[in-house]
CSV table of C-alpha atoms and ligand atoms in Angstrom, one decimal:
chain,number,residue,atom,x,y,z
A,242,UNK,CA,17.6,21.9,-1.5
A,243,UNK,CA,19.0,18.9,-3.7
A,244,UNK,CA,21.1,18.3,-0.5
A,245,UNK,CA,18.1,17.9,1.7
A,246,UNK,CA,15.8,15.8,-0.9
A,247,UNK,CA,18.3,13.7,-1.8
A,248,UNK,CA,16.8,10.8,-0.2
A,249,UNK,CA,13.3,11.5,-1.6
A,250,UNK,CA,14.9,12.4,-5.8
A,251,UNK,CA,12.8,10.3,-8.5
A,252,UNK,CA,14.3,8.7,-11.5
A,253,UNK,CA,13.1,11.2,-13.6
A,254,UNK,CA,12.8,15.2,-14.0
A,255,UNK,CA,11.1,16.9,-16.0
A,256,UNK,CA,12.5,19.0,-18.8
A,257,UNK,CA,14.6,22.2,-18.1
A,258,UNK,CA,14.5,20.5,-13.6
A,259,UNK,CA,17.3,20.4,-11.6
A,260,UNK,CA,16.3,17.9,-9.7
A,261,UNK,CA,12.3,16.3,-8.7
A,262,UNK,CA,11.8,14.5,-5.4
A,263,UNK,CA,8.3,13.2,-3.4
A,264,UNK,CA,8.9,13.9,0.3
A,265,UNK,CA,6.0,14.5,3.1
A,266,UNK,CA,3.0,14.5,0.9
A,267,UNK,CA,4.3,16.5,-2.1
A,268,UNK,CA,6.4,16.5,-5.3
A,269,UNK,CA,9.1,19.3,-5.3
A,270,UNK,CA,10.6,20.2,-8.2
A,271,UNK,CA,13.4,22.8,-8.5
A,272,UNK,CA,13.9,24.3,-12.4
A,273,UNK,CA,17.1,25.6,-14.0
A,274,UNK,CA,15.8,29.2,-13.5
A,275,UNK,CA,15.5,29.0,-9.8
A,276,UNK,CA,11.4,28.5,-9.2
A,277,UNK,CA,10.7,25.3,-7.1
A,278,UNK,CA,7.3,23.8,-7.7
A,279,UNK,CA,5.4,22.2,-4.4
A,280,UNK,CA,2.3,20.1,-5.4
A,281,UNK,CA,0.4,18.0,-3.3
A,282,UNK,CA,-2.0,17.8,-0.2
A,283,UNK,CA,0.9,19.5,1.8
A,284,UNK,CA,2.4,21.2,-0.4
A,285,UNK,CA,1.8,24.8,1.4
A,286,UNK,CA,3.3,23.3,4.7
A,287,UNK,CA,6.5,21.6,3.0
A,288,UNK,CA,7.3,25.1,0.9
A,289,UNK,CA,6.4,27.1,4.2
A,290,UNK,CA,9.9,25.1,5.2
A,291,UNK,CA,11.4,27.1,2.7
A,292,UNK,CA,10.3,30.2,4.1
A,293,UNK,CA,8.6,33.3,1.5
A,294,UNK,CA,10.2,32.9,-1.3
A,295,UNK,CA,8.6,28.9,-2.1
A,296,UNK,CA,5.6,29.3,-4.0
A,297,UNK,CA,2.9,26.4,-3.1
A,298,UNK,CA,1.3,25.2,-6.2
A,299,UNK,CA,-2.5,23.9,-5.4
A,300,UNK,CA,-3.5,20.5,-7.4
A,301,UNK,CA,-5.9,22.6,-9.4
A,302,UNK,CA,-5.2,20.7,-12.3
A,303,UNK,CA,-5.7,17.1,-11.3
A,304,UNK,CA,-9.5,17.7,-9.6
A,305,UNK,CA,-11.3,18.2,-12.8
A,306,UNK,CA,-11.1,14.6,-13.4
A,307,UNK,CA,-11.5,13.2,-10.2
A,308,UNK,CA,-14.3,11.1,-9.5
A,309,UNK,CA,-16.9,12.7,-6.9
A,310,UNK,CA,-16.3,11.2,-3.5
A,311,UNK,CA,-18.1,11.6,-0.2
A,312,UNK,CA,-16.5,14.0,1.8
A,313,UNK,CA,-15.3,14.4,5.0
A,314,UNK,CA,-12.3,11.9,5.3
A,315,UNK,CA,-10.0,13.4,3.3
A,316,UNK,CA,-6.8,14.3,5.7
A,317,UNK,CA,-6.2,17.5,7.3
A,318,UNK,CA,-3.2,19.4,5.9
A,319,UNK,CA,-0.6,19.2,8.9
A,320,UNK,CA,-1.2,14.6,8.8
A,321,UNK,CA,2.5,14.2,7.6
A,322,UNK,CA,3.5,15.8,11.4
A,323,UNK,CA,0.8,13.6,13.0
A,324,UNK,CA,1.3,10.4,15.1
A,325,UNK,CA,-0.9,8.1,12.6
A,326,UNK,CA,-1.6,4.2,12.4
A,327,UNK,CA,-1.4,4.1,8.0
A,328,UNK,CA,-2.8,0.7,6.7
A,329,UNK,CA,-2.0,-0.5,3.0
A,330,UNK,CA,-2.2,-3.6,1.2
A,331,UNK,CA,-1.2,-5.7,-1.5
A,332,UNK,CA,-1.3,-8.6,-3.7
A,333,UNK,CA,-5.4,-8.0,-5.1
A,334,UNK,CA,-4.1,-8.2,-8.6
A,335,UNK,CA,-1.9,-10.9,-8.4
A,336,UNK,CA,-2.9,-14.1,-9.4
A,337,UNK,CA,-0.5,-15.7,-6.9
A,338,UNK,CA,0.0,-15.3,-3.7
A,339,UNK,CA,-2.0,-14.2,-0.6
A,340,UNK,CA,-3.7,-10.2,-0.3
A,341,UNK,CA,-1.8,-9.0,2.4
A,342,UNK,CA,-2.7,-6.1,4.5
A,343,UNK,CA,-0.5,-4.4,7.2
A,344,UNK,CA,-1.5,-1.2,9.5
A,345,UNK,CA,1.6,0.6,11.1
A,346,UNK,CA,2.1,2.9,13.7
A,347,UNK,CA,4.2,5.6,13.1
A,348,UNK,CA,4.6,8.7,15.8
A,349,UNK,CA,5.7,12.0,14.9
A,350,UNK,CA,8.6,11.8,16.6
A,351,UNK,CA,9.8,8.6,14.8
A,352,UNK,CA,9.2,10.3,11.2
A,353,UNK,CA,13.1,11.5,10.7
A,354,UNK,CA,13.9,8.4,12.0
A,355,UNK,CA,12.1,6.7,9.1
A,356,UNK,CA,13.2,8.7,6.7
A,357,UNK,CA,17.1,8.0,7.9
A,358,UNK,CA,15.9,4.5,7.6
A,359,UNK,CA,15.0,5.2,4.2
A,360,UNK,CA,11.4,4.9,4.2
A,361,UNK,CA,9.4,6.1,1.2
A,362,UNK,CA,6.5,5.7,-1.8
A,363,UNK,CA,7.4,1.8,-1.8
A,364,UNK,CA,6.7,2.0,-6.0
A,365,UNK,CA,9.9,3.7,-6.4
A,366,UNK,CA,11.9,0.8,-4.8
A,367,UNK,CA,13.3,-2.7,-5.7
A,368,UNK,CA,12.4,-5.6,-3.6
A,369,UNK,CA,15.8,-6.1,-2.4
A,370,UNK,CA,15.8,-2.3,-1.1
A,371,UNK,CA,12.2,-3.0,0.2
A,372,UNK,CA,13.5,-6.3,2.2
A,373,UNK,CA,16.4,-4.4,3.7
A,374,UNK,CA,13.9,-1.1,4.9
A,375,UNK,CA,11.4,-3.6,5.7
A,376,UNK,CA,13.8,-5.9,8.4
A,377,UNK,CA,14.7,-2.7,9.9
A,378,UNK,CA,10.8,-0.9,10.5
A,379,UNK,CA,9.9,-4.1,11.9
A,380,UNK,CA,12.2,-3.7,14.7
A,381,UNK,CA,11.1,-0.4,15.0
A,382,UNK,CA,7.4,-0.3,14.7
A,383,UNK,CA,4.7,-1.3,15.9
A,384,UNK,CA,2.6,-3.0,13.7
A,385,UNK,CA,0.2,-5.7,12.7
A,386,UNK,CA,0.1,-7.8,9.2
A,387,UNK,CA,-2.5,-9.9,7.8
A,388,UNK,CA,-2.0,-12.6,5.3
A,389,UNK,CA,-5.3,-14.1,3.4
A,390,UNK,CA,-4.2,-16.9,1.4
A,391,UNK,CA,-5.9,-17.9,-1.2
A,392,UNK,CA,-7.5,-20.7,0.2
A,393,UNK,CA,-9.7,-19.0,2.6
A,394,UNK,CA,-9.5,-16.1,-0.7
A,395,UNK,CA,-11.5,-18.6,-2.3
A,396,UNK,CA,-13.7,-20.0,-0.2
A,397,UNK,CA,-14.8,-16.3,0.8
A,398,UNK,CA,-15.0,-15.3,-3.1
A,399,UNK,CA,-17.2,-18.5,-3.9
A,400,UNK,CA,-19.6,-17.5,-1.0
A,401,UNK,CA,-20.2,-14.5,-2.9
A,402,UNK,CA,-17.6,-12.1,-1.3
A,403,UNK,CA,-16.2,-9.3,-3.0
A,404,UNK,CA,-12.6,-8.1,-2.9
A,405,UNK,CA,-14.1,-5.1,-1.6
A,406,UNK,CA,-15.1,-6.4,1.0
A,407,UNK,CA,-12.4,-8.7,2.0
A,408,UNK,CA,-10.1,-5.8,1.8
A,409,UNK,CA,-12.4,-3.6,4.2
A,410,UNK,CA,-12.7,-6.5,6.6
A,411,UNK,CA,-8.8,-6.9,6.7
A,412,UNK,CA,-7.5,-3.2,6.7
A,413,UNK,CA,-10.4,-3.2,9.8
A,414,UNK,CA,-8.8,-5.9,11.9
A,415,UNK,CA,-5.2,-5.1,11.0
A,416,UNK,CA,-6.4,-1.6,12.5
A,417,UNK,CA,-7.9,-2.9,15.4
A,418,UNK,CA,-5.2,-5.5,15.9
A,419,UNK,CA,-2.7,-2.5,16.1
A,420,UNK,CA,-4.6,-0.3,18.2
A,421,UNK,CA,-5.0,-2.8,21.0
A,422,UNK,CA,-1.1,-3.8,20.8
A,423,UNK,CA,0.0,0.4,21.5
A,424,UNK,CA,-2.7,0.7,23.7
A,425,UNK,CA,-3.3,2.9,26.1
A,426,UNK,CA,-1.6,5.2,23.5
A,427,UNK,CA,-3.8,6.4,20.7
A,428,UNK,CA,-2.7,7.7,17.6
A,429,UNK,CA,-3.9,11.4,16.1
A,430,UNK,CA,-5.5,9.4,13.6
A,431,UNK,CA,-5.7,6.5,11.4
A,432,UNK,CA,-5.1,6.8,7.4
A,433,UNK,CA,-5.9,4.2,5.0
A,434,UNK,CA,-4.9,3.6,1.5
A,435,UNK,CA,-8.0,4.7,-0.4
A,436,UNK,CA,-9.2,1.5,-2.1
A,437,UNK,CA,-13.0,2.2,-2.3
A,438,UNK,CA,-15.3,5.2,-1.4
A,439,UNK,CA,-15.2,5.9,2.2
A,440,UNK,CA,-19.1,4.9,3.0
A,441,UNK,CA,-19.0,1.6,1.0
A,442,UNK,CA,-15.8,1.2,3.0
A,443,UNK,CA,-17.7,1.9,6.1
A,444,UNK,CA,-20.8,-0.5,4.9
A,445,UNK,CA,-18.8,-3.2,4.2
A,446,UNK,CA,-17.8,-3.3,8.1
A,447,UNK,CA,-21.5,-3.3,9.1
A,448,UNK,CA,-22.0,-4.9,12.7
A,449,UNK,CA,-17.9,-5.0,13.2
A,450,UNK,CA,-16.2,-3.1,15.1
A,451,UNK,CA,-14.6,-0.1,14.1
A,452,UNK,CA,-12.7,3.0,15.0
A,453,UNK,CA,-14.5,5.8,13.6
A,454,UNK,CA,-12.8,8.6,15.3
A,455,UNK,CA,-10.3,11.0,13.3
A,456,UNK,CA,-10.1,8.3,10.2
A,457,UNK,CA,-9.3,9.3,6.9
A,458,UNK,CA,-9.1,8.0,3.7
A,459,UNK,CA,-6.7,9.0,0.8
A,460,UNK,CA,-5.5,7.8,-2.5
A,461,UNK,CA,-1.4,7.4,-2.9
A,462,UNK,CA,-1.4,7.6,0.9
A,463,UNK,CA,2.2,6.3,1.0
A,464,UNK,CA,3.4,10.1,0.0
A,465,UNK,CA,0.5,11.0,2.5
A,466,UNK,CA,1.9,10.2,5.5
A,467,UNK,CA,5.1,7.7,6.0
A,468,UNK,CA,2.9,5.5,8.2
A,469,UNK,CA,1.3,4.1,5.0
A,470,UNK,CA,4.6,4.4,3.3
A,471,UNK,CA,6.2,2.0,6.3
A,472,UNK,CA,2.7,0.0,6.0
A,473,UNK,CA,3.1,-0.7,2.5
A,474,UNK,CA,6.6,-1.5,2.8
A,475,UNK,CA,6.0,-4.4,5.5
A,476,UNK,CA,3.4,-5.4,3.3
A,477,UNK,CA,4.9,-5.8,0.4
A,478,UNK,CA,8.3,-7.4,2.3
A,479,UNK,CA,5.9,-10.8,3.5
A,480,UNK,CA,4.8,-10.5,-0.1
A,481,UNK,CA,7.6,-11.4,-1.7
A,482,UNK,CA,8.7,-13.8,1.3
A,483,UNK,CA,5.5,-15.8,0.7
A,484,UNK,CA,6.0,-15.8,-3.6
A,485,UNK,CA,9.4,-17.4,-2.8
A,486,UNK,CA,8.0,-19.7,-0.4
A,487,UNK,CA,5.3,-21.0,-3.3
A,488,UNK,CA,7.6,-21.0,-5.4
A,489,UNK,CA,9.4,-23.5,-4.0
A,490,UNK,CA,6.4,-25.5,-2.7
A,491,UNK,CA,5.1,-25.3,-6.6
A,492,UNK,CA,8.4,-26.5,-7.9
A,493,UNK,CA,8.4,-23.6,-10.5
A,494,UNK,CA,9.4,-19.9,-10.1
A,495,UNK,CA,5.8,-18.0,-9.6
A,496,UNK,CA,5.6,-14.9,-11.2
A,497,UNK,CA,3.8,-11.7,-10.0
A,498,UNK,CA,0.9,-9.9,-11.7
A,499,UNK,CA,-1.8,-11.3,-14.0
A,500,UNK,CA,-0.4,-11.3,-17.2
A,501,UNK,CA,0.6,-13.9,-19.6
A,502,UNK,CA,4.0,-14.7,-17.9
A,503,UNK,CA,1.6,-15.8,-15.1
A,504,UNK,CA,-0.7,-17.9,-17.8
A,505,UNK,CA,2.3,-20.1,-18.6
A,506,UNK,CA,3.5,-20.2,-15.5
A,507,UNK,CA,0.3,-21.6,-14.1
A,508,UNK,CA,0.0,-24.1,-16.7
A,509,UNK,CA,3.6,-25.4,-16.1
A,510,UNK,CA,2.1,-26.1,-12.7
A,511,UNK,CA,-1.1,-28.0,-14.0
A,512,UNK,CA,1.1,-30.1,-16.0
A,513,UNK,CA,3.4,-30.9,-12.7
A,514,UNK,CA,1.1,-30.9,-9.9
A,515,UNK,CA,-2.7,-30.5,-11.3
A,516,UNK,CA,-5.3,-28.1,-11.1
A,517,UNK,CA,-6.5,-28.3,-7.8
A,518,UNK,CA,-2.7,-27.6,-6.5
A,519,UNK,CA,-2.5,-24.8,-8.7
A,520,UNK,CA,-5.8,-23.5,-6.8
A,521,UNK,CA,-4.5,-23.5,-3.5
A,522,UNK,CA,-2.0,-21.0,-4.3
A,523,UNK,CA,-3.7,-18.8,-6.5
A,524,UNK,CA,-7.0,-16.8,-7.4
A,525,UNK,CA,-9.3,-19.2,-8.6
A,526,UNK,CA,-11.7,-16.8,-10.5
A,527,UNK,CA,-8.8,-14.6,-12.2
A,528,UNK,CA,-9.2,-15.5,-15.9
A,529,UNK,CA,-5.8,-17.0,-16.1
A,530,UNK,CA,-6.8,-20.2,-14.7
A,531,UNK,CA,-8.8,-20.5,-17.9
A,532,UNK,CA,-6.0,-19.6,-19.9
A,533,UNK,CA,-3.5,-22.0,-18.3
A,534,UNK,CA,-6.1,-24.8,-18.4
A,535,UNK,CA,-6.3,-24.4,-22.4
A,536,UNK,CA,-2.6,-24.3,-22.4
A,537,UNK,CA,-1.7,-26.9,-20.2
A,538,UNK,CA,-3.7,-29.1,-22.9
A,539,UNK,CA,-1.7,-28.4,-25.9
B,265,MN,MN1,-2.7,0.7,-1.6
């Protein structure tokens, strides 16, 4: 069994483990004593692999906590073995550069493929190892990526927009732009990286277009289905394209996040090139422009 998640292993196991990995919607983990643990949404169908002797573990144990949520658009159990258009995005809590949102298709019979390719939960990988996945899906895959930068980001947010909403609007065309690129093929269904209740989701896209049919909605998608896992990947790949391309158009090597690297980052950049550069390239209402105004003072 170590053999066969070798690809999928995490950094770290838990006390008395052989070995922990996160592969088609679950976490396995294999103990010195000989139990395996499968948890997860498909958690029965990945230890069914492993024929009677696996013993599926429900999430029991999480759900107290969880947050009611409407119902309906959570995933059926077999997704990971579905043909599914997954959509992700990233970049909302970045100061710098642009939300980016990509949807990628992903059929069934592409998913070893993918996983050769070494496609997986894109949080346990470096951005080189992301870049060298990512220039290989994208000759693969069909797919479609949207980049908002933050001058229309904004504009939009100063008109009263939400992230929210932005977000919904973008994981919507992405979705639509993907769909009319494969067709007349349609996918089994469409998953999308839970960012918001499913109905505020759907309210959101009022009077736009949208493909309602076999949609679903879950959180951690990427170990969902490998769609949103190859989605995410993309995504992430023009992300770090575009921070190296501001941060040579800024002069000044941009960090990522919104912390106080970022702060004196930003002020370095008010002292070169002003404030209204430094708003082009970032998001205005984030509280470090405040901060890197006071600093750029001193
Ligand atoms: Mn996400």
């Amino acid at each position: 069994m170590a053999d066969h998640y070798a690809g999928n292993k995490m950094d770290k196991t838990p006390p008395g483990a052989v070995f922990s990995a996160k592969a088609n919607g679950c976490t396995i983990t294999a103990y010195n004593s000989g139990k395996v643990l499968f948890q997860g949404g498909n958690a029965e169908a990945e230890a069914s692999k492993w024929g009677a002797q696996a013993q599926p573990q429900t999430k029991s144990s999480k759900s107290p906590t969880k947050k009611p949520q409407t119902t309906g658009y959570q995933p059926p159990e077999n997704i990971s073995s579905l043909s599914i258009i997954g959509s992700d995005e990233v970049g909302t809590g970045d100061f710098f550069g642009p939300i980016t949102v990509v949807a990628a298709y992903v059929k069934k019979e592409q998913i070893p493929l993918l996983q050769e390719l070494g496609v997986r939960d894109s949080k346990h990988l470096k951005d080189p190892q992301i870049s060298a996945i990512a220039k290989n899906l994208i000759k693969t895959i069909p797919y479609s990526l949207l980049v908002l930068h933050n001058e229309k980001y904004n504009e939009l947010q100063q008109k009263g927009m939400s992230q929210g909403k932005m977000k919904a609007l973008l994981h919507n065309q992405a979705i639509n732009h993907l769909l009319r690129k494969i067709a007349p093929e349609k996918p089994d269904g469409l998953l999308i990286d839970q960012f918001v209740d499913p109905l505020i989701y759907f309210k959101h896209l009022q009077g736009k277009k949208v493909e309602k049919e076999n949609i679903y909605f879950s959180t951690k998608a990427e170990g969902v289905h490998l769609a949103v896992a190859a989605a995410s990947i993309i995504a992430r790949h023009s992300f770090v394209k575009e921070f190296e391309r501001l941060s040579e158009k800024a002069g000044a090597v941009i960090p990522k996040g919104a912390g106080s690297q970022v702060d004196i980052a930003a002020a370095k950049i008010i002292q070169k090139r002003g404030s209204e550069f430094l708003s082009t390239i970032t998001k205005k209402h984030f509280a470090n422009t405040e901060k890197a105004m006071k600093l750029a003072k001193r």
